[in-house]
Structures are given as structure tokens and as C-alpha cells.
Coordinates of C-alpha atoms in Angstrom, one line a residue:
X29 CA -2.1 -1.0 85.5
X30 CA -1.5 -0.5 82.0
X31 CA 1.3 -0.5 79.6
X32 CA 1.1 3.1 79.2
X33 CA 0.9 4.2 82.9
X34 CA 4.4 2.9 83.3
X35 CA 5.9 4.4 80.1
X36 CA 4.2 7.5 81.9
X37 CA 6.3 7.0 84.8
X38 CA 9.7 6.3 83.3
X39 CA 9.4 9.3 81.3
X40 CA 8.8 11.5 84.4
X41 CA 12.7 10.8 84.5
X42 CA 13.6 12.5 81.6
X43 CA 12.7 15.7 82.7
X44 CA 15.5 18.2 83.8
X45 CA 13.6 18.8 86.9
X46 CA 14.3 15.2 87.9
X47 CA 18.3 15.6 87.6
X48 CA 17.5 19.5 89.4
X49 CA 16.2 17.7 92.3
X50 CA 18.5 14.9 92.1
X51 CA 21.4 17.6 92.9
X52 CA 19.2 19.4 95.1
X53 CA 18.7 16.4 97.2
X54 CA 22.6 16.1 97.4
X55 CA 22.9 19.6 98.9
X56 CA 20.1 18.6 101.4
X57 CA 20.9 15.7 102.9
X58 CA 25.1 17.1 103.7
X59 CA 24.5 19.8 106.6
X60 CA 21.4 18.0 107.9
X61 CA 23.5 14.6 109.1
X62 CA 26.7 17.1 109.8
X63 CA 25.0 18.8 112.7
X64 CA 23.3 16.0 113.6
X65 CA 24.5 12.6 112.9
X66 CA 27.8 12.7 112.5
X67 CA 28.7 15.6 115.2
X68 CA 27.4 13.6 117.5
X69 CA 30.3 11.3 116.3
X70 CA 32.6 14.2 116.1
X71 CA 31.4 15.1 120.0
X72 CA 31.7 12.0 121.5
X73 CA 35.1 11.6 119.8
X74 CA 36.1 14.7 121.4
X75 CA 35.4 13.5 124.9
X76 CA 32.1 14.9 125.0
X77 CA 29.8 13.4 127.3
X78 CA 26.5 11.5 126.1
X79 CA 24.3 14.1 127.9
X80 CA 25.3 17.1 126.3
X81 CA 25.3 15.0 123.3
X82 CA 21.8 14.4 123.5
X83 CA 21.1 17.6 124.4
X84 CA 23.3 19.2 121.7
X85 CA 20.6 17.4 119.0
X86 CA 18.0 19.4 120.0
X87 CA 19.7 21.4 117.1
X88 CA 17.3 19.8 115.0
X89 CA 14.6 22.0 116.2
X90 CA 15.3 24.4 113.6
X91 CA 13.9 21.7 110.8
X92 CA 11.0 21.3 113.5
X93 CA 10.3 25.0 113.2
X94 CA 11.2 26.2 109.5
X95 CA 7.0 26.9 109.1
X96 CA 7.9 30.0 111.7
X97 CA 9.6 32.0 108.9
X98 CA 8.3 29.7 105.8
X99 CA 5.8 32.2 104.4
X100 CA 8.7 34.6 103.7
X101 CA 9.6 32.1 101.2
X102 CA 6.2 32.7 100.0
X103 CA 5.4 35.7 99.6
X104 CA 8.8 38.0 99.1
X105 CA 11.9 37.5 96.9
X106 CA 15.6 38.6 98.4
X107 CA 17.2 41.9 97.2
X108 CA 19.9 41.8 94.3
X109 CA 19.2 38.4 94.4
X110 CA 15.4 38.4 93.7
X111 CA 16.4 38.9 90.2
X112 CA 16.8 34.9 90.0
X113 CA 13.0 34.4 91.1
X114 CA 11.8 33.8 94.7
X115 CA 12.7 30.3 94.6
X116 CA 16.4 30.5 93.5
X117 CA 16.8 33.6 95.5
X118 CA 16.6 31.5 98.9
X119 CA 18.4 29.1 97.3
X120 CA 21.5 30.9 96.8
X121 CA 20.9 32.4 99.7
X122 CA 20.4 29.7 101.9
X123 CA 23.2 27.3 100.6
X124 CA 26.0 29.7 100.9
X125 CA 25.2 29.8 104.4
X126 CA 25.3 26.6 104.8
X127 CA 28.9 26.4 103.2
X128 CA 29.8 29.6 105.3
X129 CA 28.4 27.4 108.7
X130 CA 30.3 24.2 107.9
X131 CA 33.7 26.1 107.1
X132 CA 33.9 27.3 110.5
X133 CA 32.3 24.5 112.8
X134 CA 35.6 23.5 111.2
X135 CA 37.5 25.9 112.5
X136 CA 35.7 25.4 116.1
X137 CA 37.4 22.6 118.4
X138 CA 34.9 21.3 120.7
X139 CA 37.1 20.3 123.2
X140 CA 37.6 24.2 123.7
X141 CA 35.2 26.1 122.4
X142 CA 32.1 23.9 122.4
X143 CA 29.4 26.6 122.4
X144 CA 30.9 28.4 119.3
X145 CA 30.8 25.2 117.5
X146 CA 27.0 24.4 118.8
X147 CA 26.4 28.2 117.8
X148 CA 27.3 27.5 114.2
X149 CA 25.6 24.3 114.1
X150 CA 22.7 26.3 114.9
X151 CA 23.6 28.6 112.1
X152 CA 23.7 25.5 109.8
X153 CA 20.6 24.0 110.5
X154 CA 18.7 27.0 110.1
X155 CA 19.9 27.6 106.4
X156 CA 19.6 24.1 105.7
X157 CA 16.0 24.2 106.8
X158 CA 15.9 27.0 104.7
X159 CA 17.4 25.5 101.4
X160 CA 14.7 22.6 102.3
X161 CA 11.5 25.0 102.5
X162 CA 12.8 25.9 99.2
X163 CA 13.2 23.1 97.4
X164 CA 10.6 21.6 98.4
X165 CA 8.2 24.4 97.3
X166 CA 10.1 23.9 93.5
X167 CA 9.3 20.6 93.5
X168 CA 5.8 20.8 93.9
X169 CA 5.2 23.6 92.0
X170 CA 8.1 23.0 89.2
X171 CA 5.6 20.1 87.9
X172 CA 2.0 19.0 88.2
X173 CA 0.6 15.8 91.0
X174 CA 1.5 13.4 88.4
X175 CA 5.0 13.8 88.6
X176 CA 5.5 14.4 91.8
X177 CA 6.2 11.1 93.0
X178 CA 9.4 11.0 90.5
X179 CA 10.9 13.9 91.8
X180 CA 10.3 12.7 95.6
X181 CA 12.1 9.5 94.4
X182 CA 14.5 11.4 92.5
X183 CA 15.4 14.1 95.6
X184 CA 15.2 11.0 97.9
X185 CA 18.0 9.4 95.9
X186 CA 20.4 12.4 96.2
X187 CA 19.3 13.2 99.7
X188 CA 20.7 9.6 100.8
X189 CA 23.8 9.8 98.6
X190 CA 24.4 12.7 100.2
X191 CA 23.4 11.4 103.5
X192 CA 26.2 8.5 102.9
X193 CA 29.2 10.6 101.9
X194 CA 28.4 12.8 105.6
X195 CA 28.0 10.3 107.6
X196 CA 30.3 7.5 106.5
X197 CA 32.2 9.0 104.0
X198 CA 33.1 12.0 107.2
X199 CA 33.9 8.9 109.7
X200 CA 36.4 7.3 107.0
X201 CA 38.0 10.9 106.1
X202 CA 38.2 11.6 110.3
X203 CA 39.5 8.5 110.5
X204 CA 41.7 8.7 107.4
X205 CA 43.1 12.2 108.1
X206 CA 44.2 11.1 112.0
X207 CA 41.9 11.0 114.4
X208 CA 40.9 7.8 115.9
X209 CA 38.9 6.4 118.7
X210 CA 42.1 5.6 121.0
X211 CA 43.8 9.6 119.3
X212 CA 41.8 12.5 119.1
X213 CA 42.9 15.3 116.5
X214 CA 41.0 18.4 115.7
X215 CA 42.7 18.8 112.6
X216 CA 41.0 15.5 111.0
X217 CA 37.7 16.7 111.9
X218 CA 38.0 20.4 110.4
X219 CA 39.7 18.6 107.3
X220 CA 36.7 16.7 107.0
X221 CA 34.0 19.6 107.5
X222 CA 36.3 22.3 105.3
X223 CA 35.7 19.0 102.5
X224 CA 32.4 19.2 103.2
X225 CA 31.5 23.0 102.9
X226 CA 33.1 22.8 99.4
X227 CA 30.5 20.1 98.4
X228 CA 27.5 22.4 98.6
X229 CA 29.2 23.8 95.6
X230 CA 27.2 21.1 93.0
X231 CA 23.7 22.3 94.4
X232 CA 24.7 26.2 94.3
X233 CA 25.4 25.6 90.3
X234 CA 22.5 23.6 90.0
X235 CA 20.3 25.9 91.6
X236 CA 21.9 28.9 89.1
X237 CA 21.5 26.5 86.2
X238 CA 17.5 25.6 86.6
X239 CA 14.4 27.7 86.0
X240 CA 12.1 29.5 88.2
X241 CA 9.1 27.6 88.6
X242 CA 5.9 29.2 86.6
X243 CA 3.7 30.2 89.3
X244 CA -0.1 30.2 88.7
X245 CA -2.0 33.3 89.0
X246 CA -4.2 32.1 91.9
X247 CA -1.1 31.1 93.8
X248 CA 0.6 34.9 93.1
X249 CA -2.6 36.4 94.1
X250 CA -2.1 34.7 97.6
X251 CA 2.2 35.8 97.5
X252 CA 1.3 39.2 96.9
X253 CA -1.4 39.6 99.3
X254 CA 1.3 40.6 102.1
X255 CA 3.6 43.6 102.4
X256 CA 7.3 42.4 103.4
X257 CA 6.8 44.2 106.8
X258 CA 3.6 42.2 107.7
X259 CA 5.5 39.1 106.8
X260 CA 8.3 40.1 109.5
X261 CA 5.5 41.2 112.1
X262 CA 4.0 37.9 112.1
X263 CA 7.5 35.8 112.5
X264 CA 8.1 38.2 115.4
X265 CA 4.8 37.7 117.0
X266 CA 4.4 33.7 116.3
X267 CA 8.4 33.7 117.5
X268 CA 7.0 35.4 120.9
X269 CA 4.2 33.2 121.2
X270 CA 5.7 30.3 120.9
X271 CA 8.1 31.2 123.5
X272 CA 6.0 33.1 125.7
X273 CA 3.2 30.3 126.4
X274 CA 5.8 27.4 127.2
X275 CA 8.0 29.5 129.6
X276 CA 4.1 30.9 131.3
X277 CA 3.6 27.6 132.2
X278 CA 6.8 26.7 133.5
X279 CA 7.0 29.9 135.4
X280 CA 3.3 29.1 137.0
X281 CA 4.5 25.9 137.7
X282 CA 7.2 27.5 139.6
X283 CA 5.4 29.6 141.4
X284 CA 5.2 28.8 145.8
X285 CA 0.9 28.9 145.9
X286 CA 1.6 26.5 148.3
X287 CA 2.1 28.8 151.0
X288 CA -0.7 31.1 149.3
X289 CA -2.9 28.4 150.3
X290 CA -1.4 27.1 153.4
X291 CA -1.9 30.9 154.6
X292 CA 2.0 31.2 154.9
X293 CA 1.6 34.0 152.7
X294 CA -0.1 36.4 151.1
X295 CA -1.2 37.5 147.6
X296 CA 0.9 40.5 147.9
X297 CA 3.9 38.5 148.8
X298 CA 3.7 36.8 145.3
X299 CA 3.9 40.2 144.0
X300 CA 6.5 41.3 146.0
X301 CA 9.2 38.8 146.4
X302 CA 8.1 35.7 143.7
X303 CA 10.3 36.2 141.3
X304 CA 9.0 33.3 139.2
X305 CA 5.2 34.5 139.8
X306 CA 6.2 38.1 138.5
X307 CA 7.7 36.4 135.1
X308 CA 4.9 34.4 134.4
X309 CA 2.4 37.4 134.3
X310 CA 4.6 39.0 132.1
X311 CA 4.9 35.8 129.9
X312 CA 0.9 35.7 130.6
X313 CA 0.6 39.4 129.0
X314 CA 3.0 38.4 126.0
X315 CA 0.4 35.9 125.2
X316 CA -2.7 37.9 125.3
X317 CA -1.4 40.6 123.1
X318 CA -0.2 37.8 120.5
X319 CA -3.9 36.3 120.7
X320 CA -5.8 39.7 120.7
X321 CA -7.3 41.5 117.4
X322 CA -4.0 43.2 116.8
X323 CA -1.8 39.9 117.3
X324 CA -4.0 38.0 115.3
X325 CA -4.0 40.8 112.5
X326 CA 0.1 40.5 112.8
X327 CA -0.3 36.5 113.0
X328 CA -1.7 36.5 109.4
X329 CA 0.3 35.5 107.1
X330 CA 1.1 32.6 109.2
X331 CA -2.9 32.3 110.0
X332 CA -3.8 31.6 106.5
X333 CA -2.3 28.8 105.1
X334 CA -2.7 27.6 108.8
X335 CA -6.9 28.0 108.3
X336 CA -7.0 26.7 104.9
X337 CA -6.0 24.0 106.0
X338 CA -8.3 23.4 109.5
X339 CA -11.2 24.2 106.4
X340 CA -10.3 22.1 103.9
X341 CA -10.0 18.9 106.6
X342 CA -12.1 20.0 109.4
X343 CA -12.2 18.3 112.7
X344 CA -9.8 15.5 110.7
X345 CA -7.0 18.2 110.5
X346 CA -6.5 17.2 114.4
X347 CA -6.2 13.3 113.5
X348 CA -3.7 14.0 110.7
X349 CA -1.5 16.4 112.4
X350 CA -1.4 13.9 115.2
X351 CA -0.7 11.0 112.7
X352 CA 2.1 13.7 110.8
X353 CA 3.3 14.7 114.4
X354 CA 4.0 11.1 115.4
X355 CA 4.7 9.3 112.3
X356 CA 8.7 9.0 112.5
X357 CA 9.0 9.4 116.0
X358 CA 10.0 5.6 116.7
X359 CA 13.1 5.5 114.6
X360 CA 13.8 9.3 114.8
X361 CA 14.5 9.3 118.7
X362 CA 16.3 6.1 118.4
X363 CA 18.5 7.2 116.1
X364 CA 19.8 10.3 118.1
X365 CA 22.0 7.5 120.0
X366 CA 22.8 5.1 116.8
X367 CA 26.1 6.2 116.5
X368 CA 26.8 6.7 119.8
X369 CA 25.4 3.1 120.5
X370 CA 27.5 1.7 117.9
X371 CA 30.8 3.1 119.1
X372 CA 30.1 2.3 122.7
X373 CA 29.2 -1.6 121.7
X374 CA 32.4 -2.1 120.6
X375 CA 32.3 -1.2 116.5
X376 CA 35.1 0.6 114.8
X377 CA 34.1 3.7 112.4
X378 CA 35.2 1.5 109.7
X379 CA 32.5 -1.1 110.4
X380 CA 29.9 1.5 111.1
X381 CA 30.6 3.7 107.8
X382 CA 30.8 -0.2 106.1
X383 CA 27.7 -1.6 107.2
X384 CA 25.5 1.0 108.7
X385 CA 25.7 3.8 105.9
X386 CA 27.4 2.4 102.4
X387 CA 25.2 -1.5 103.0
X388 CA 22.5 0.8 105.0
X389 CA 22.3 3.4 102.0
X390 CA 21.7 0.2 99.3
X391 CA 18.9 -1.0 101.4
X392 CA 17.2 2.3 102.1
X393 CA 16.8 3.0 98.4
X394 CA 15.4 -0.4 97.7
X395 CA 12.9 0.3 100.5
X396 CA 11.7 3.2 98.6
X397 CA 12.2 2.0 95.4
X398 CA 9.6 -1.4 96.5
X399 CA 7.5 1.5 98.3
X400 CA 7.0 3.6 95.4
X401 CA 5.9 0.3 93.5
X402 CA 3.4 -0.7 96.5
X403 CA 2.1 2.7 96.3
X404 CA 1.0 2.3 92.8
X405 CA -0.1 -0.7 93.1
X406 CA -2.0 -0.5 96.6
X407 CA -2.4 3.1 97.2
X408 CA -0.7 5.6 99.8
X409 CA -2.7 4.2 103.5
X410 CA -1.9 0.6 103.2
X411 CA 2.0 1.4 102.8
X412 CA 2.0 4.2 105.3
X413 CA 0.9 2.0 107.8
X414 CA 2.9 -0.9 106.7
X415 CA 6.1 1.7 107.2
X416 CA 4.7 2.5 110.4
X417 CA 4.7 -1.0 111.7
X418 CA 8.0 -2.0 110.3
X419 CA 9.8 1.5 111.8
X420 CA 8.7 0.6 115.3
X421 CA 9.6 -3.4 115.1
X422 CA 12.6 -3.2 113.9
X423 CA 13.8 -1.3 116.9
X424 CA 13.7 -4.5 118.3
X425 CA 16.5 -5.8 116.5
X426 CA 18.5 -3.3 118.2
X427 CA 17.6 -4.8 121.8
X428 CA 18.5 -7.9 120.9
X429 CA 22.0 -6.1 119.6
X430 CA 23.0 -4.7 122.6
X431 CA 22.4 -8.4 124.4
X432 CA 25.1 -9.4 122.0
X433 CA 28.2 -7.2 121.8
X434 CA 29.9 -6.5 118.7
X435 CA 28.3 -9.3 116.5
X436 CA 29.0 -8.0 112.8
X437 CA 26.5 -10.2 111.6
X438 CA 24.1 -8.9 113.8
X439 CA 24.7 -5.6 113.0
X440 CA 24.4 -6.3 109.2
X441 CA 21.0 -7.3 109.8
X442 CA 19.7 -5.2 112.0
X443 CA 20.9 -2.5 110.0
X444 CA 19.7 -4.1 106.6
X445 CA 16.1 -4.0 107.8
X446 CA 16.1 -0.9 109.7
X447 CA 17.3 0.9 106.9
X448 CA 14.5 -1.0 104.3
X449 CA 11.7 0.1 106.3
X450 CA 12.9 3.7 106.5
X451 CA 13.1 4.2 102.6
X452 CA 9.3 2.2 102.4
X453 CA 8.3 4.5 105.1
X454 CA 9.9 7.5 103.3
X455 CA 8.6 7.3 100.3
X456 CA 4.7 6.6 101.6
X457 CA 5.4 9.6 103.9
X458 CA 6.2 12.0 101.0
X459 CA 3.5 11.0 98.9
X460 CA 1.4 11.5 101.9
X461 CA 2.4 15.1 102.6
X462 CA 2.2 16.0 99.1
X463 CA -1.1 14.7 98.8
X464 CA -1.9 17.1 102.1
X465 CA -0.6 20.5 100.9
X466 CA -2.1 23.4 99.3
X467 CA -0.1 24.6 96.1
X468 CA -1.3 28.0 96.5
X469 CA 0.4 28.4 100.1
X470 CA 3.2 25.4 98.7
X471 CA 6.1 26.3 101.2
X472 CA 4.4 27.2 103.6
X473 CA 2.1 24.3 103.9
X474 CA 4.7 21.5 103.1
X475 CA 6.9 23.1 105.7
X476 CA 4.4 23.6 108.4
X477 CA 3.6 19.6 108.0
X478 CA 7.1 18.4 107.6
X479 CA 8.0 20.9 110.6
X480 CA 5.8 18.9 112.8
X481 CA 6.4 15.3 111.7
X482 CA 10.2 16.7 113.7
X483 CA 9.4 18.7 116.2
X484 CA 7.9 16.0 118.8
X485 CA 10.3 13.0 118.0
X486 CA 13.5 16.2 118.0
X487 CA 12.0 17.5 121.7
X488 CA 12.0 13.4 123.1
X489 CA 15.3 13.1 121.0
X490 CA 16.8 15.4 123.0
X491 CA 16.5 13.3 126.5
X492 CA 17.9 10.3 124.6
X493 CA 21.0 10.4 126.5
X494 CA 19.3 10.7 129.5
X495 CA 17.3 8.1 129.5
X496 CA 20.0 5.5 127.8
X497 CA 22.0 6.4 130.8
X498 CA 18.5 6.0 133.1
X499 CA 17.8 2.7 131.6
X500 CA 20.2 1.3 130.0
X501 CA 20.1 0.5 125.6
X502 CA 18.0 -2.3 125.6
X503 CA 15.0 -0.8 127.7
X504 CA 15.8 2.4 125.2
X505 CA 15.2 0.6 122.3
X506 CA 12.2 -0.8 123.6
X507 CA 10.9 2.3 124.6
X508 CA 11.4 3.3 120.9
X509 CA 9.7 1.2 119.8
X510 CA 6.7 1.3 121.6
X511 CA 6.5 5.3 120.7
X512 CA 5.4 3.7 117.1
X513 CA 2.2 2.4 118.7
X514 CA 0.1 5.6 119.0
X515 CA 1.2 5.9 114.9
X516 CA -0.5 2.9 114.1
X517 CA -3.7 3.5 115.7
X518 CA -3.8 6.8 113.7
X519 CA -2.9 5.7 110.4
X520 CA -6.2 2.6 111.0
X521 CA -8.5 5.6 112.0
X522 CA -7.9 7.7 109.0
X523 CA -7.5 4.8 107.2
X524 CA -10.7 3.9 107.6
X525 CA -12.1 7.5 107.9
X526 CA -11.1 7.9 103.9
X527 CA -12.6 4.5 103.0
X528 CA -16.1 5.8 104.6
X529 CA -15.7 9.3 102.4
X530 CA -14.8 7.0 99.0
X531 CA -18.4 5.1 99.7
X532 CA -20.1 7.9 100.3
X533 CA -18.9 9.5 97.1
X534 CA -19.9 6.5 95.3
X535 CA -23.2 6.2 96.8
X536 CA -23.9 10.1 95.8
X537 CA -22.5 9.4 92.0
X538 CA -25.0 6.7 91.9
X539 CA -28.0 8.4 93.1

């Protein structure tokens, strides 16, 4: 690597839309660790129990589905506010309602009105899936492949500053303002959340202060190809599809053809007194209509960024969904119950803002920092699979954590070298995305893939609690880490898969 490539680099730094997504990082990473993270803190504070606490993280489903409503972001700008472009226009829009959902999950005490509270969560995560379809559509249109990897670092700095200040910095200000793991007071925690809405206030000015990406004209061909109404067809279709085809099967699954086929009873009995039968034929004609000529017609603005891709990649779209789908799922399902663990081992909130977020947050930027060297140096496959292998293995510390008690030391290096191979794995991941996605269907795209790197590890997430209380923490964190397995094998396959394209390529420049 020459001289001049890393002069290149540096100077990729200099430009505003660094310090734009620096600040736009900030206002990302505060509501996603509020409703997830640290109100899981907040829950189990509260008296909560770990069930519903495991439950309550299926909240992060929304980021798992933000490619449902994504190609609005596309293709239509916001009234009165449109006037700021279509980027900034969800921006705004998005991050005041983000602000407007933390200010009253502050208001909301769990102990007594604990649906309220998860209600707004819900609220929160939605915009903030919203601000992050957004932003991440500026930054890879704002500048050109080059640069992208600068403003991935430089959004990946903010994001975990950000991350720190909700997650360690909201234990210390609980814990500051009153309420304590032996006291519990509702007025520490809406304190700290009421802190935290005013926060988003940085990324709102920074978001008024930047410019509107210059879109090329092949890319506002495909935004203008769709009428705002077609847009809001094809959420509501793709909305009743996705709910229609889960709740058919579990409906049929529900259904007594036992006794059809025992002879006990008849098909007309089905009909007449199967209550679950009768809902999954309605769930079963919901589906058809969504996959017929007319649902498909309605399904396509969602259908076309969708087949650009399948053509583009072929029969290897299936491999790197699957490799997208399952990349963070070892460290993302385990660290539904970090906290939780922590706390229940023995740790005060001072030693777990201390040394798993303010050390944690140190080592995760070097881990990027390193990765984003490796990845010039080695290219994106050899450091996504490194990540990979690192992810799962270190769950392993965590077993031999929970043998131990409340070891400080332990926990120090546990968390030291969980949190370095989450920024190398980060940064590989986001240059691997990037490399995937479309600019002329940017949001979209980025959001559909980044949408399903959460939505399996969110859906196992969710029975975390269950099955710590099943088996215990130690066989949980082995369990973890065995879900990085499957990851691996992927990552070799298309590996490998891209290695046999490159001598092809070379073998047909040659001849």
C-alpha cells in the first residue's frame, strides 16, 4: 500500500460529512440501547421478572423490520418538511419522535403501568429505526465507495459514544439520582430518560445544519417511479403478509385433524365448531390475495429492490442472506441477558457502567479501529470470518464467569475481549453490507440487509430469559456460542465461492 493511499484515507476525515455522521451516530446509538439495553436494567430494577424481560426485547423487532416501510424513505419526501430534501425530512421527522418517546417512557413507571411504558418503547424503536434507514442512506449516497469506510468508522465512533453515555452513563445517573439495587425510585429513572430525550437535540441541529445528498439521475428515476399511494399499498400488503402466513401455520397447527382422521369427526365439524381451523383459512386467503397478480402489483415497490438483488447474486443471494441473517446472532442473543447476568452475579452498576461500557467502549473502538486496518490490508472475507470466530469464542469467557462469582478481574477480561471482537466484527460487517447494496434502491437495500442480520438473533433473543432460567447461565453461554457455528461455515463457502469468480475473471482477461 502506498504512501498516497493512506494520505487518501486520512483526508476522507476532513470532510464535513465525517463530523455529519459522527453526530448522527451519537443520535443513533441513544434510543437503541434505552429500549433495549439499559431498560432491561431499568425493568429488572423495578422488580420485573427475567421472563417478561426477555420477552419485553423482542422490541427490537422493529430494527429487524424497518425494510417493511424503508422504500418510503425512497421514493417520497414528508409534507412542510420535504422542503429540507427527502433525507433530512425523515430525519427531523424521525428524531423528534424519538425525543417525544423517551420523555414519556419517563413519565411511565413500570411497576404500574408496564404496558404503557413497553407501548412507548415500541414507539421509540420504530423512529429510531427510522432515523437509522435514513442515515444510513446519506451516508452512502452523501459520498462515493471510496469513502465509505470513513464514514462507517466515523458513525461507528459516535454510535458507541453514544452507546456509552445510555448504557453506563443512565446506570450512574439512576444510580446517582436515588435509585439503587437494595431502593427502587421512579423518579431516578424518569430523571435519567427526560436527560436523555434532551440529547437527541445535537443530531436534530446537525441534521438541519448538513446538506441534502445529490442524488444521481438513475437513482431519481427509480424514487419517482412510484406514486405515494402505491408506496402505502405495498407496506399494507407486505405488513399482512408477513402476519398472515406465520399465524396460518400456527392456526393449522392448531387445528384437531386428529379426530378427522381417527373418524371422531367430520370435515364439517372443522367447519362448524374449529375455531382455530376457521382462522387459519381466513389467514390462508389473506395470503393468496397478497401472492396473486394484484398483491404482487401492490407488493412492488417492495418487490423491486428485493429482485434486483436475487439478479444481481443469483442463487448466491440465498448463501449471503443466510450468512447476513446469522452473522451477529452469537453475541446478539447473549447479550439480551448481559446486564441482567451481571447484576444477578453479584456486580454493582458502578462496576458494570466501569468496566463493561467506559473500559468496554475503549476496547470496541480499537477492535474497529485494528479491523478497518486488516481490512485494507487483507481484504473484507478474511476479517469477516475472523470476527465471526472471535464473536462466538468469546462467549466462552462468559461460562467460565458465571463458575466464578463476582471476580472483577474476570469480568475485565472477559469484557475486554468481548467488546474487541465486536468492533473487528463491526467494522468487517459494515464494509460487507455496503459492498452488497444497490445505490439506486440505497435505503431500501441497506435496510432490508441490516433488517435481517436482527431479525433471527431479536426472535431467539426474545426466549433468552427462558432458557437462562431452563438451563442455567453457563449452558446459556454455551449455547451462544455454538449459534456462531453455522456463521462460519457460511462466511468459508462464500469465501471461497468469490475466490473461484476472481480466477475465472482472470483466466477470461487473459484469454
Amino acid at each position: 500500500m502506498s504512501d498516497n493511499s493512506w494520505r487518501t484515507a486520512l483526508q476522507a476525515y476532513s470532510n464535513p460529512a465525517a463530523l455529519a455522521l459522527l453526530l448522527l451516530g451519537f443520535a443513533a446509538g441513544l434510543p437503541y440501547m434505552l429500549v433495549f439495553s439499559t431498560l432491561s436494567v431499568w425493568l429488572r430494577e423495578a422488580g420485573v421478572a427475567r421472563e417478561t424481560i426477555g420477552y419485553a426485547s423482542l422490541i427490537g423487532l422493529a430494527y429487524a423490520f424497518k425494510w417493511v416501510w424503508s422504500p418510503l424513505l425512497d421514493q417520497w419526501r414528508l409534507p412542510l418538511l420535504g422542503r429540507l430534501g427527502r433525507r433530512r425530512s425523515w430525519l427531523v421527522f424521525s428524531q423528534v419522535l424519538v425525543a417525544i418517546g423517551l420523555a414519556g417512557m419517563a413519565l411511565s413507571n413500570p411497576q404500574s403501568h408496564l404496558a404503557v411504558l413497553i407501548a412507548l418503547a415500541v414507539l421509540v424503536a420504530f423512529a429510531s429505526a427510522t432515523q437509522d434507514i435514513a442515515v444510513d442512506a446519506y451516508r452512502l449516497e452523501i459520498v462515493d465507495n471510496s469513502r465509505q469506510a470513513a464514514l462507517a468508522a466515523s458513525y461507528m465512533a459516535g454510535y458507541r459514544v453514544a452507546a456509552l453515555l445510555a448504557t453506563a452513563g443512565a446506570l450512574y445517573f439512576a444510580e446517582w439520582f436515588g435509585s439503587t439495587g437494595v431502593q427502587y425510585r421512579h423518579a431516578a429513572w424518569a430523571s435519567t430518560y427526560l436527560l436523555f430525550a434532551l440529547l437527541m437535540l445535537p443530531g436534530l441541529l446537525t441534521t438541519l445544519w448538513m446538506k441534502e445528498p445529490q442524488v444521481a439521475l438513475q437513482a431519481e428515476d427509480a424514487v419517482n417511479r412510484y406514486k405515494l399511494s402505491h408506496q402505502l399499498i405495498s407496506v399494507v400488503v407486505l405488513m399482512v403478509l408477513l402476519v398472515s402466513v406465520p399465524a396460518m401455520m400456527t392456526q393449522f397447527y392448531q387445528t384437531d385433524f386428529q379426530s378427522l382422521v381417527s373418524g371422531q369427526s367430520g370435515l364439517d365439524d372443522l367447519f362448524y365448531s374449529d375455531r382455530a381451523f376457521l382462522r387459519a383459512l381466513l389467514y390462508t386467503i389473506l395470503t393468496l390475495f397478497c401472492l396473486s397478480t394484484i398483491g404482487r402489483k401492490g407488493l412492488a415497490p417492495v418487490l423491486t429492490p428485493v429482485s434486483d438483488f436475487v439478479v444481481r447474486y443469483r442463487w448466491q443471494a440465498l448463501l449471503l442472506l443466510g450468512l447476513v441473517a446469522t452473522y451477529r446472532m452469537s453475541d446478539t442473543v447473549m447479550g439480551v441477558m448481559a446486564n441482567v447476568f451481571y447484576i444477578d452475579q453479584g456486580f454493582s452498576k458502578d462496576q458494570i457502567a466501569g468496566v463493561s461500557k467506559v473500559f468496554g467502549l475503549i476496547m470496541t473502538l480499537l477492535g474497529a479501529g485494528i479491523g478497518g486496518l486488516l481490512i485494507v490490508r487483507f481484504g473484507i472475507m478474511p476479517i469477516l470470518l475472523i470476527g465471526g470466530v472471535t464473536s462466538a469464542a468469546t462467549n466462552l469467557m462468559f461460562v467460565m464467569l458465571a463458575g466464578m462469582g463476582a471476580d472483577l478481574n474476570m469480568l475485565i477480561v472477559t469484557i475486554s475481549c468481548d467488546n474487541f471482537s465486536a468492533g473487528l466484527a463491526t467494522a468487517a460487517f459494515v464494509a460487507y453490507l455496503s459492498s452488497l447494496t444497490n445505490l439506486r434502491f440505497s435505503a431500501t437495500q441497506y435496510a432490508l440487509l441490516s433488517s435481517i442480520m436482527l431479525l433471527l438473533p431479536r426472535l431467539i433473543g426474545g426466549y433468552s430469559g427462558v432458557l437462562v432460567d431452563k438451563f442455567g447461565y453457563e449452558q446459556f453461554f454455551l449455547i451462544t456460542a455454538l449459534l456462531g457455528v453455522p456463521t462460519l461455515i457460511l462466511i468459508v463457502w462464500q469465501w471461497r465461492n468469490d475466490r473461484r469468480k476472481a480466477r475465472f475473471a482472470e483466466i477470461d482477461s487473459e484469454s
